[in-house]
CSV table of C-alpha atoms and ligand atoms in Angstrom, one decimal:
chain,number,residue,atom,x,y,z
V,11,UNK,CA,0.0,0.0,0.0
V,12,UNK,CA,1.5,3.3,-1.0
V,13,UNK,CA,1.8,5.7,1.9
V,14,UNK,CA,2.9,9.0,0.5
V,15,UNK,CA,2.2,11.3,-2.4
V,16,UNK,CA,1.0,10.6,-5.0
V,17,UNK,CA,-1.5,8.4,-3.2
V,18,UNK,CA,-3.1,5.6,-5.2
V,19,UNK,CA,-6.3,3.7,-4.5
V,20,UNK,CA,-4.9,0.2,-3.8
V,21,UNK,CA,-7.4,-2.6,-4.5
V,22,UNK,CA,-9.2,-4.2,-1.6
V,23,UNK,CA,-7.7,-7.5,-0.5
V,24,UNK,CA,-11.1,-9.1,-1.1
V,25,UNK,CA,-13.8,-8.9,-3.8
V,26,UNK,CA,-16.7,-6.4,-3.6
V,27,UNK,CA,-19.1,-9.3,-3.0
V,28,UNK,CA,-17.0,-10.7,-0.1
V,29,UNK,CA,-19.0,-9.0,2.6
V,30,UNK,CA,-22.4,-10.2,1.4
V,31,UNK,CA,-25.0,-10.4,2.9
V,32,UNK,CA,-23.8,-8.0,5.6
V,33,UNK,CA,-22.7,-5.3,3.2
V,34,UNK,CA,-23.8,-5.4,-0.5
V,35,UNK,CA,-21.3,-5.4,-3.3
V,36,UNK,CA,-22.7,-2.2,-4.9
V,37,UNK,CA,-22.1,-0.3,-1.7
V,38,UNK,CA,-18.6,-1.8,-1.4
V,39,UNK,CA,-17.8,-0.8,-5.0
V,40,UNK,CA,-19.1,2.7,-4.7
V,41,UNK,CA,-17.5,3.2,-1.3
V,42,UNK,CA,-14.1,2.1,-2.4
V,43,UNK,CA,-13.9,3.1,-6.1
V,44,UNK,CA,-15.9,6.4,-5.9
V,45,UNK,CA,-15.9,7.8,-2.3
V,46,UNK,CA,-12.3,6.7,-1.3
V,47,UNK,CA,-11.0,7.6,-4.8
V,48,UNK,CA,-12.5,11.1,-4.4
V,49,UNK,CA,-10.5,11.7,-1.2
V,50,UNK,CA,-7.3,10.4,-2.8
V,51,UNK,CA,-7.8,12.7,-5.9
V,52,UNK,CA,-8.5,15.7,-3.7
V,53,UNK,CA,-5.5,14.9,-1.4
V,54,UNK,CA,-3.1,14.6,-4.3
V,55,UNK,CA,-4.5,17.8,-5.8
V,56,UNK,CA,-3.9,19.9,-2.6
V,57,UNK,CA,-0.5,18.3,-1.9
V,58,UNK,CA,0.7,19.3,-5.4
V,59,UNK,CA,1.4,22.7,-4.1
V,60,UNK,CA,3.4,21.5,-1.0
V,61,UNK,CA,6.5,19.6,-2.0
V,62,UNK,CA,7.7,19.3,1.6
V,63,UNK,CA,4.5,17.5,2.6
V,64,UNK,CA,4.8,15.1,-0.2
V,65,UNK,CA,7.2,12.9,1.8
V,66,UNK,CA,4.8,12.6,4.7
V,67,UNK,CA,2.8,9.5,5.4
V,68,UNK,CA,-1.0,9.7,5.9
V,69,UNK,CA,-0.5,9.1,9.6
V,70,UNK,CA,2.0,12.0,9.8
V,71,UNK,CA,-0.3,14.3,7.9
V,72,UNK,CA,-3.2,13.7,10.3
V,73,UNK,CA,-1.2,13.4,13.5
V,74,UNK,CA,0.4,16.8,13.4
V,75,UNK,CA,-2.3,19.4,12.4
V,76,UNK,CA,-0.1,22.3,13.6
V,77,UNK,CA,2.6,21.7,11.1
V,78,UNK,CA,0.2,21.9,8.2
V,79,UNK,CA,0.1,25.2,6.3
V,80,UNK,CA,-2.8,27.2,7.9
V,81,UNK,CA,-4.2,28.1,4.5
V,82,UNK,CA,-4.8,24.4,3.5
V,83,UNK,CA,-4.9,22.8,7.0
V,84,UNK,CA,-8.6,21.9,7.0
V,85,UNK,CA,-8.6,20.6,3.4
V,86,UNK,CA,-5.5,18.4,4.1
V,87,UNK,CA,-7.0,17.0,7.3
V,88,UNK,CA,-10.3,16.3,5.7
V,89,UNK,CA,-8.8,14.6,2.6
V,90,UNK,CA,-5.9,12.7,4.4
V,91,UNK,CA,-8.4,11.7,7.1
V,92,UNK,CA,-10.8,10.5,4.4
V,93,UNK,CA,-8.1,8.3,3.0
V,94,UNK,CA,-6.7,7.0,6.3
V,95,UNK,CA,-10.1,6.4,7.9
V,96,UNK,CA,-11.4,4.5,4.9
V,97,UNK,CA,-8.3,2.4,4.4
V,98,UNK,CA,-8.5,1.4,8.1
V,99,UNK,CA,-12.2,0.6,7.8
V,100,UNK,CA,-11.7,-1.6,4.7
V,101,UNK,CA,-8.6,-3.3,6.1
V,102,UNK,CA,-10.5,-4.4,9.2
V,103,UNK,CA,-13.3,-6.3,7.3
V,104,UNK,CA,-13.3,-10.0,6.7
V,105,UNK,CA,-16.2,-12.3,6.2
V,106,UNK,CA,-14.8,-15.2,8.1
V,107,UNK,CA,-16.0,-17.2,11.1
V,108,UNK,CA,-14.0,-15.5,13.8
V,109,UNK,CA,-16.6,-13.2,15.4
V,110,UNK,CA,-14.9,-12.3,18.6
V,111,UNK,CA,-11.5,-11.3,19.8
V,112,UNK,CA,-9.4,-13.8,21.8
V,113,UNK,CA,-6.4,-13.8,24.1
V,114,UNK,CA,-4.7,-10.7,25.2
V,115,UNK,CA,-7.0,-8.4,23.1
V,116,UNK,CA,-10.1,-9.9,24.7
V,117,UNK,CA,-8.6,-9.4,28.1
V,118,UNK,CA,-7.8,-5.8,27.2
V,119,UNK,CA,-11.4,-5.3,26.1
V,120,UNK,CA,-12.8,-7.0,29.2
V,121,UNK,CA,-10.8,-4.7,31.5
V,122,UNK,CA,-12.7,-1.5,30.9
V,123,UNK,CA,-15.9,-3.0,29.4
V,124,UNK,CA,-16.3,-6.1,31.6
V,125,UNK,CA,-17.4,-8.4,28.8
V,126,UNK,CA,-17.3,-8.6,25.0
V,127,UNK,CA,-21.1,-8.3,25.0
V,128,UNK,CA,-21.0,-5.2,27.0
V,129,UNK,CA,-18.3,-3.7,24.7
V,130,UNK,CA,-20.5,-4.5,21.7
V,131,UNK,CA,-23.4,-2.7,23.3
V,132,UNK,CA,-21.3,0.3,24.3
V,133,UNK,CA,-19.7,0.5,20.8
V,134,UNK,CA,-23.1,0.3,19.1
V,135,UNK,CA,-24.5,3.1,21.3
V,136,UNK,CA,-21.5,5.3,20.4
V,137,UNK,CA,-21.8,4.5,16.7
V,138,UNK,CA,-25.6,5.4,16.9
V,139,UNK,CA,-24.8,8.6,18.7
V,140,UNK,CA,-22.8,10.1,15.9
V,141,UNK,CA,-24.9,13.0,14.7
V,142,UNK,CA,-24.7,13.2,10.9
V,143,UNK,CA,-21.6,11.8,9.4
V,144,UNK,CA,-18.6,10.3,11.2
V,145,UNK,CA,-17.0,7.3,12.7
V,146,UNK,CA,-16.9,5.3,16.0
V,147,UNK,CA,-13.5,4.0,17.0
V,148,UNK,CA,-11.9,1.6,19.5
V,149,UNK,CA,-8.7,3.4,20.4
V,150,UNK,CA,-5.6,2.7,22.5
V,151,UNK,CA,-4.8,5.8,24.6
V,152,UNK,CA,-1.3,6.9,25.7
V,153,UNK,CA,-1.5,4.9,28.9
V,154,UNK,CA,-2.4,1.7,26.8
V,155,UNK,CA,-6.0,1.6,27.9
V,156,UNK,CA,-8.8,0.8,25.4
V,157,UNK,CA,-11.5,3.3,24.9
V,158,UNK,CA,-14.4,4.1,22.5
V,159,UNK,CA,-14.5,7.5,20.9
V,160,UNK,CA,-16.5,9.1,18.0
V,161,UNK,CA,-15.4,11.7,15.5
V,162,UNK,CA,-17.4,13.9,13.1
V,163,UNK,CA,-16.8,13.9,9.4
V,164,UNK,CA,-13.3,12.7,8.4
V,165,UNK,CA,-11.7,13.7,11.7
V,166,UNK,CA,-9.3,11.1,13.1
V,167,UNK,CA,-8.4,10.2,16.7
V,168,UNK,CA,-4.7,10.2,15.5
V,169,UNK,CA,-5.0,14.0,15.5
V,170,UNK,CA,-5.4,14.0,19.3
V,171,UNK,CA,-2.7,11.4,20.0
V,172,UNK,CA,-5.0,8.3,20.1
V,173,UNK,CA,-4.2,5.1,18.3
V,174,UNK,CA,-7.2,3.5,16.5
V,175,UNK,CA,-7.4,-0.2,16.2
V,176,UNK,CA,-11.0,-0.6,15.0
V,177,UNK,CA,-13.4,1.7,13.2
V,178,UNK,CA,-16.9,1.8,11.7
V,179,UNK,CA,-17.8,4.4,9.1
V,180,UNK,CA,-21.3,5.6,9.8
V,181,UNK,CA,-21.7,8.0,6.9
V,182,UNK,CA,-24.9,7.1,5.2
V,183,UNK,CA,-23.1,6.1,2.0
V,184,UNK,CA,-21.7,3.1,4.0
V,185,UNK,CA,-25.2,1.6,4.5
V,186,UNK,CA,-28.0,3.4,2.7
V,187,UNK,CA,-28.4,1.2,-0.3
V,188,UNK,CA,-28.9,-1.9,1.8
V,189,UNK,CA,-30.3,-0.5,5.0
V,190,UNK,CA,-31.8,2.8,4.0
V,191,UNK,CA,-31.8,4.9,7.2
V,192,UNK,CA,-31.4,2.0,9.6
V,193,UNK,CA,-28.0,2.6,11.0
V,194,UNK,CA,-28.6,0.1,13.8
V,195,UNK,CA,-29.1,-2.7,11.3
V,196,UNK,CA,-25.8,-1.8,9.6
V,197,UNK,CA,-23.9,-1.8,12.8
V,198,UNK,CA,-25.3,-5.2,13.8
V,199,UNK,CA,-24.3,-6.5,10.4
V,200,UNK,CA,-20.8,-5.0,10.6
V,201,UNK,CA,-20.2,-6.9,13.9
V,202,UNK,CA,-20.3,-10.1,11.8
V,203,UNK,CA,-17.5,-9.0,9.5
V,204,UNK,CA,-14.8,-7.6,11.8
V,205,UNK,CA,-11.4,-8.9,11.1
V,206,UNK,CA,-10.4,-9.6,14.7
V,207,UNK,CA,-7.1,-11.0,13.7
V,208,UNK,CA,-6.2,-7.7,12.0
V,209,UNK,CA,-7.4,-5.8,15.0
V,210,UNK,CA,-5.2,-7.9,17.3
V,211,UNK,CA,-2.2,-7.2,15.1
V,212,UNK,CA,-2.8,-3.5,15.4
V,213,UNK,CA,-3.2,-3.8,19.1
V,214,UNK,CA,0.1,-5.7,19.5
V,215,UNK,CA,1.9,-3.3,17.1
V,216,UNK,CA,0.9,-0.4,19.3
V,217,UNK,CA,1.9,-2.2,22.5
V,218,UNK,CA,5.4,-2.9,21.0
V,219,UNK,CA,5.8,0.7,19.9
V,220,UNK,CA,5.1,1.8,23.5
V,221,UNK,CA,8.0,-0.2,24.9
B,310,MN,MN1,-17.1,6.3,3.8
């Protein structure tokens, strides 16, 4: 996956149909090839004028808002966030049998949330609470604790020093074709296609970086 300018829309590592019946193939196609592509085009277009920023990774672009030129800061954060957030969302989907985390990640979830079921219900509540467009996230904070946060639009928890290990896009384009306005149904479906192995890898990667 290319991680600096010029950004390219790398293909998904599964087919558009792969998440059926939980997410329909048309939604996956439009979401990846049209919505994400739009953010990539806009990001490349704004970075054209800033050669210094062209060496920055997506994570660097969204993690240090203050080093961005004031004139284009909002645009860069919106577009780079749009690419980073969507890539993470797509990377953490898998239509496989593993429906729950295990091992150390499960313990880390049980610590603040008591049980996986309770985490699921808290996460669902948060995802439903996003007013308009945005995301719900499971993040690791600086002290290595897990927490649920939400962000509006294409804002990212990385901009405030949090490390996301799971996310759901709750913009209507992520679910409207299949679920119309029923965001709760979409969230329930999404819980069947979380790639918990990939979430675990992100969690461990972060733990190692902290040492
Ligand atoms: Mn989206």
